[in-house]
mmCIF file of C-alpha atoms in Angstrom:
data_model
loop_
_atom_site.group_PDB
_atom_site.id
_atom_site.type_symbol
_atom_site.label_atom_id
_atom_site.label_comp_id
_atom_site.label_asym_id
_atom_site.label_seq_id
_atom_site.Cartn_x
_atom_site.Cartn_y
_atom_site.Cartn_z
ATOM 1 C CA UNK A 69 8.628 -89.867 84.550
ATOM 2 C CA UNK A 70 8.833 -90.995 88.096
ATOM 3 C CA UNK A 71 5.712 -92.078 89.927
ATOM 4 C CA UNK A 72 4.781 -90.213 93.168
ATOM 5 C CA UNK A 73 5.643 -93.059 95.533
ATOM 6 C CA UNK A 74 8.988 -93.552 93.842
ATOM 7 C CA UNK A 75 9.693 -89.902 93.941
ATOM 8 C CA UNK A 76 8.815 -89.638 97.663
ATOM 9 C CA UNK A 77 11.117 -92.626 98.388
ATOM 10 C CA UNK A 78 13.931 -91.149 96.269
ATOM 11 C CA UNK A 79 13.785 -87.864 97.922
ATOM 12 C CA UNK A 80 13.594 -89.437 101.396
ATOM 13 C CA UNK A 81 16.697 -91.622 100.594
ATOM 14 C CA UNK A 82 18.539 -88.297 99.481
ATOM 15 C CA UNK A 83 17.592 -86.498 102.530
ATOM 16 C CA UNK A 84 18.782 -89.411 104.755
ATOM 17 C CA UNK A 85 22.003 -89.737 102.905
ATOM 18 C CA UNK A 86 22.686 -86.019 103.162
ATOM 19 C CA UNK A 87 21.810 -85.957 106.812
ATOM 20 C CA UNK A 88 24.160 -88.808 107.555
ATOM 21 C CA UNK A 89 26.890 -87.209 105.477
ATOM 22 C CA UNK A 90 26.543 -84.012 107.468
ATOM 23 C CA UNK A 91 26.568 -85.907 110.706
ATOM 24 C CA UNK A 92 29.858 -87.675 109.672
ATOM 25 C CA UNK A 93 31.363 -84.281 108.642
ATOM 26 C CA UNK A 94 30.517 -82.868 111.912
ATOM 27 C CA UNK A 95 32.150 -85.743 113.834
ATOM 28 C CA UNK A 96 35.217 -85.553 111.684
ATOM 29 C CA UNK A 97 35.494 -81.815 111.984
ATOM 30 C CA UNK A 98 35.324 -82.120 115.841
ATOM 31 C CA UNK A 99 38.143 -84.558 115.854
ATOM 32 C CA UNK A 100 40.186 -82.374 113.438
ATOM 33 C CA UNK A 101 39.645 -79.373 115.592
ATOM 34 C CA UNK A 102 40.709 -81.145 118.652
ATOM 35 C CA UNK A 103 43.894 -82.491 116.935
ATOM 36 C CA UNK A 104 44.742 -79.116 115.450
ATOM 37 C CA UNK A 105 44.877 -77.396 119.026
ATOM 38 C CA UNK A 106 47.994 -77.133 121.207
ATOM 39 C CA UNK A 107 48.901 -79.853 123.610
ATOM 40 C CA UNK A 108 47.491 -77.656 126.454
ATOM 41 C CA UNK A 109 44.176 -77.338 124.369
ATOM 42 C CA UNK A 110 44.135 -81.169 123.989
ATOM 43 C CA UNK A 111 44.674 -81.728 127.658
ATOM 44 C CA UNK A 112 41.832 -79.352 128.568
ATOM 45 C CA UNK A 113 39.443 -81.108 126.135
ATOM 46 C CA UNK A 114 40.452 -84.604 127.186
ATOM 47 C CA UNK A 115 40.250 -83.710 130.931
ATOM 48 C CA UNK A 116 36.861 -81.830 130.689
ATOM 49 C CA UNK A 117 34.758 -84.892 131.106
ATOM 50 C CA UNK A 118 32.469 -83.710 128.208
ATOM 51 C CA UNK A 119 31.634 -86.239 125.551
ATOM 52 C CA UNK A 120 34.662 -86.521 123.102
ATOM 53 C CA UNK A 121 34.148 -86.529 119.280
ATOM 54 C CA UNK A 122 34.070 -90.048 117.731
ATOM 55 C CA UNK A 123 36.345 -90.365 114.740
ATOM 56 C CA UNK A 124 34.747 -91.950 111.664
ATOM 57 C CA UNK A 125 37.639 -92.500 109.295
ATOM 58 C CA UNK A 126 40.684 -94.708 109.669
ATOM 59 C CA UNK A 127 43.059 -91.691 109.652
ATOM 60 C CA UNK A 128 41.226 -89.687 112.300
ATOM 61 C CA UNK A 129 40.823 -92.761 114.429
ATOM 62 C CA UNK A 130 44.596 -93.340 114.312
ATOM 63 C CA UNK A 131 45.429 -89.773 114.731
ATOM 64 C CA UNK A 132 43.215 -89.349 117.883
ATOM 65 C CA UNK A 133 44.739 -92.505 119.439
ATOM 66 C CA UNK A 134 48.190 -91.297 118.695
ATOM 67 C CA UNK A 135 47.478 -87.895 120.341
ATOM 68 C CA UNK A 136 46.160 -89.609 123.458
ATOM 69 C CA UNK A 137 49.351 -91.743 123.604
ATOM 70 C CA UNK A 138 51.584 -88.690 122.993
ATOM 71 C CA UNK A 139 49.910 -86.434 125.635
ATOM 72 C CA UNK A 140 49.871 -89.409 128.140
ATOM 73 C CA UNK A 141 53.621 -90.080 127.809
ATOM 74 C CA UNK A 142 55.226 -86.744 127.081
ATOM 75 C CA UNK A 143 53.052 -83.862 128.461
ATOM 76 C CA UNK A 144 54.810 -82.254 131.550
ATOM 77 C CA UNK A 145 51.486 -80.976 132.828
ATOM 78 C CA UNK A 146 50.461 -84.572 133.471
ATOM 79 C CA UNK A 147 53.530 -85.240 135.626
ATOM 80 C CA UNK A 148 52.973 -82.077 137.600
ATOM 81 C CA UNK A 149 49.306 -82.522 138.293
ATOM 82 C CA UNK A 150 47.872 -85.928 139.366
ATOM 83 C CA UNK A 151 44.276 -84.836 139.092
ATOM 84 C CA UNK A 152 44.861 -83.643 135.515
ATOM 85 C CA UNK A 153 46.655 -86.784 134.621
ATOM 86 C CA UNK A 154 43.711 -88.974 135.981
ATOM 87 C CA UNK A 155 41.185 -86.915 134.061
ATOM 88 C CA UNK A 156 43.151 -87.112 130.832
ATOM 89 C CA UNK A 157 43.545 -90.871 131.225
ATOM 90 C CA UNK A 158 39.762 -91.194 131.732
ATOM 91 C CA UNK A 159 39.198 -89.162 128.549
ATOM 92 C CA UNK A 160 41.543 -91.213 126.525
ATOM 93 C CA UNK A 161 40.080 -94.429 127.944
ATOM 94 C CA UNK A 162 36.577 -93.379 126.754
ATOM 95 C CA UNK A 163 38.106 -92.768 123.390
ATOM 96 C CA UNK A 164 39.717 -96.210 123.154
ATOM 97 C CA UNK A 165 36.694 -97.935 124.580
ATOM 98 C CA UNK A 166 34.439 -96.381 122.078
ATOM 99 C CA UNK A 167 36.757 -97.431 119.143
ATOM 100 C CA UNK A 168 37.009 -100.996 120.491
ATOM 101 C CA UNK A 169 33.273 -101.313 120.443
ATOM 102 C CA UNK A 170 33.523 -100.965 116.749
ATOM 103 C CA UNK A 171 36.902 -102.581 116.269
ATOM 104 C CA UNK A 172 37.807 -104.937 119.146
ATOM 105 C CA UNK A 173 41.024 -106.145 117.543
ATOM 106 C CA UNK A 174 42.507 -102.708 116.912
ATOM 107 C CA UNK A 175 45.962 -102.813 118.426
ATOM 108 C CA UNK A 176 46.472 -99.046 118.736
ATOM 109 C CA UNK A 177 43.171 -98.818 120.706
ATOM 110 C CA UNK A 178 44.131 -101.666 122.872
ATOM 111 C CA UNK A 179 47.471 -100.058 123.694
ATOM 112 C CA UNK A 180 45.763 -96.816 124.640
ATOM 113 C CA UNK A 181 43.383 -98.739 126.901
ATOM 114 C CA UNK A 182 46.406 -100.118 128.760
ATOM 115 C CA UNK A 183 48.275 -96.808 129.177
ATOM 116 C CA UNK A 184 45.065 -95.078 130.115
ATOM 117 C CA UNK A 185 44.699 -97.479 133.069
ATOM 118 C CA UNK A 186 47.944 -96.248 134.822
ATOM 119 C CA UNK A 187 49.073 -96.395 137.489
ATOM 120 C CA UNK A 188 47.837 -99.963 137.680
ATOM 121 C CA UNK A 189 47.535 -101.992 134.446
ATOM 122 C CA UNK A 190 45.682 -105.173 133.922
ATOM 123 C CA UNK A 191 47.686 -108.243 132.848
ATOM 124 C CA UNK A 192 44.622 -109.382 130.900
ATOM 125 C CA UNK A 193 44.361 -106.060 128.975
ATOM 126 C CA UNK A 194 48.078 -106.105 128.331
ATOM 127 C CA UNK A 195 47.803 -109.543 126.792
ATOM 128 C CA UNK A 196 45.004 -108.605 124.681
ATOM 129 C CA UNK A 197 46.902 -105.533 123.396
ATOM 130 C CA UNK A 198 49.930 -107.658 122.588
ATOM 131 C CA UNK A 199 47.780 -110.286 120.696
ATOM 132 C CA UNK A 200 46.234 -107.443 118.789
ATOM 133 C CA UNK A 201 49.578 -105.953 117.616
ATOM 134 C CA UNK A 202 52.492 -107.928 118.690
ATOM 135 C CA UNK A 203 55.157 -106.296 116.519
ATOM 136 C CA UNK A 204 53.668 -102.901 115.254
ATOM 137 C CA UNK A 205 56.057 -100.330 116.687
ATOM 138 C CA UNK A 206 53.790 -97.737 118.258
ATOM 139 C CA UNK A 207 51.537 -100.147 120.146
ATOM 140 C CA UNK A 208 54.587 -102.082 121.231
ATOM 141 C CA UNK A 209 56.247 -98.978 122.661
ATOM 142 C CA UNK A 210 52.971 -97.925 124.343
ATOM 143 C CA UNK A 211 52.835 -101.286 126.166
ATOM 144 C CA UNK A 212 56.446 -101.132 127.224
ATOM 145 C CA UNK A 213 55.852 -97.449 128.465
ATOM 146 C CA UNK A 214 52.886 -98.731 130.361
ATOM 147 C CA UNK A 215 54.747 -101.496 131.980
ATOM 148 C CA UNK A 216 57.605 -99.068 132.983
ATOM 149 C CA UNK A 217 55.336 -96.608 134.547
ATOM 150 C CA UNK A 218 53.066 -99.052 136.268
ATOM 151 C CA UNK A 219 53.055 -98.685 140.026
ATOM 152 C CA UNK A 220 52.341 -102.360 140.617
ATOM 153 C CA UNK A 221 53.459 -105.116 138.310
ATOM 154 C CA UNK A 222 51.660 -108.439 138.976
ATOM 155 C CA UNK A 223 53.788 -111.505 138.276
ATOM 156 C CA UNK A 224 51.458 -112.498 135.344
ATOM 157 C CA UNK A 225 52.749 -109.306 133.599
ATOM 158 C CA UNK A 226 56.245 -110.382 133.502
ATOM 159 C CA UNK A 227 55.892 -112.947 130.566
ATOM 160 C CA UNK A 228 54.115 -110.642 128.155
ATOM 161 C CA UNK A 229 56.404 -107.736 129.005
ATOM 162 C CA UNK A 230 59.487 -109.824 128.533
ATOM 163 C CA UNK A 231 58.202 -110.917 125.108
ATOM 164 C CA UNK A 232 57.744 -107.259 124.257
ATOM 165 C CA UNK A 233 61.165 -106.363 125.272
ATOM 166 C CA UNK A 234 62.545 -109.275 123.211
ATOM 167 C CA UNK A 235 60.561 -108.107 120.084
ATOM 168 C CA UNK A 236 61.807 -104.455 120.597
ATOM 169 C CA UNK A 237 65.364 -105.556 120.880
ATOM 170 C CA UNK A 238 65.243 -107.151 117.546
ATOM 171 C CA UNK A 239 64.877 -103.727 115.914
ATOM 172 C CA UNK A 240 67.184 -100.750 115.935
ATOM 173 C CA UNK A 241 64.447 -98.310 116.962
ATOM 174 C CA UNK A 242 63.277 -100.795 119.629
ATOM 175 C CA UNK A 243 66.894 -101.099 121.101
ATOM 176 C CA UNK A 244 67.154 -97.359 121.376
ATOM 177 C CA UNK A 245 63.741 -97.263 123.239
ATOM 178 C CA UNK A 246 64.669 -100.067 125.522
ATOM 179 C CA UNK A 247 67.896 -98.287 126.278
ATOM 180 C CA UNK A 248 65.841 -95.212 127.116
ATOM 181 C CA UNK A 249 63.646 -97.190 129.482
ATOM 182 C CA UNK A 250 66.722 -98.854 131.107
ATOM 183 C CA UNK A 251 68.061 -95.400 132.074
ATOM 184 C CA UNK A 252 64.756 -93.835 133.041
ATOM 185 C CA UNK A 253 63.610 -96.779 135.178
ATOM 186 C CA UNK A 254 66.233 -98.386 137.442
ATOM 187 C CA UNK A 255 63.793 -100.860 138.733
ATOM 188 C CA UNK A 256 63.530 -102.358 135.260
ATOM 189 C CA UNK A 257 67.276 -102.826 134.665
ATOM 190 C CA UNK A 258 67.559 -106.407 135.981
ATOM 191 C CA UNK A 259 64.686 -107.623 133.881
ATOM 192 C CA UNK A 260 65.947 -105.886 130.722
ATOM 193 C CA UNK A 261 69.459 -107.302 131.269
ATOM 194 C CA UNK A 262 67.980 -110.729 131.739
ATOM 195 C CA UNK A 263 65.955 -110.492 128.393
ATOM 196 C CA UNK A 264 69.037 -108.937 126.549
ATOM 197 C CA UNK A 265 71.205 -111.784 127.696
ATOM 198 C CA UNK A 266 69.021 -114.365 126.276
ATOM 199 C CA UNK A 267 69.174 -112.766 122.744
ATOM 200 C CA UNK A 268 71.615 -113.745 120.104
ATOM 201 C CA UNK A 269 75.060 -112.146 120.236
ATOM 202 C CA UNK A 270 74.560 -109.465 117.628
ATOM 203 C CA UNK A 271 71.438 -108.212 119.315
ATOM 204 C CA UNK A 272 73.150 -108.087 122.733
ATOM 205 C CA UNK A 273 76.136 -106.185 121.156
ATOM 206 C CA UNK A 274 73.747 -103.638 119.380
ATOM 207 C CA UNK A 275 71.800 -103.097 122.556
ATOM 208 C CA UNK A 276 74.900 -102.371 124.671
ATOM 209 C CA UNK A 277 75.947 -99.919 121.932
ATOM 210 C CA UNK A 278 72.477 -98.295 122.083
ATOM 211 C CA UNK A 279 72.723 -98.272 125.877
ATOM 212 C CA UNK A 280 76.189 -96.628 125.836
ATOM 213 C CA UNK A 281 74.940 -93.934 123.324
ATOM 214 C CA UNK A 282 71.801 -93.253 125.432
ATOM 215 C CA UNK A 283 73.911 -92.976 128.640
ATOM 216 C CA UNK A 284 76.160 -90.468 126.940
ATOM 217 C CA UNK A 285 73.261 -88.375 125.750
ATOM 218 C CA UNK A 286 71.796 -88.430 129.205
ATOM 219 C CA UNK A 287 74.940 -87.097 130.642
#
């Protein structure tokens, strides 16, 4: 039979464990609820300025960061309303900052930090994001998207961005994305051509093919 002190300690531990489990469940449920909403719902929540749910599992962390990247790069509402865009960026930045406090080397969070900083991005943050995930596809594409959309590109950004372009050109999916950026951002074309010209012949040929295909699709 358990002694009274042991019983009290045991019950206290169970209560604490249950309370912590309920807390984690509540946090995860809030993240799931946010992610389950429409893009409009997600924009409203991210732009509200209210505290955002903190993901507690690897999957919910990844999914929340991915949602931020998707909204920031594809949502028409952000292109149409600068105030909404700034508010969503601030919301996503708070998400990435909170995650980076726990996992400073998490490349996906580093990439969201960079794209959340638009229209001006930090060369130091870009380099940190590249070091964290130099070849992982999603962070790589987020960094290149950030660079393409940046209103100002300090000279110190050129080297890391060119390294990312070269890395992307070594993959088929990357060549398709670089071709898309080439068409969408005329001011990047000289830099992309310069990087492509320095690659081996097969890579250059494949990129030109991807560029022709992307041009045809764009009409």
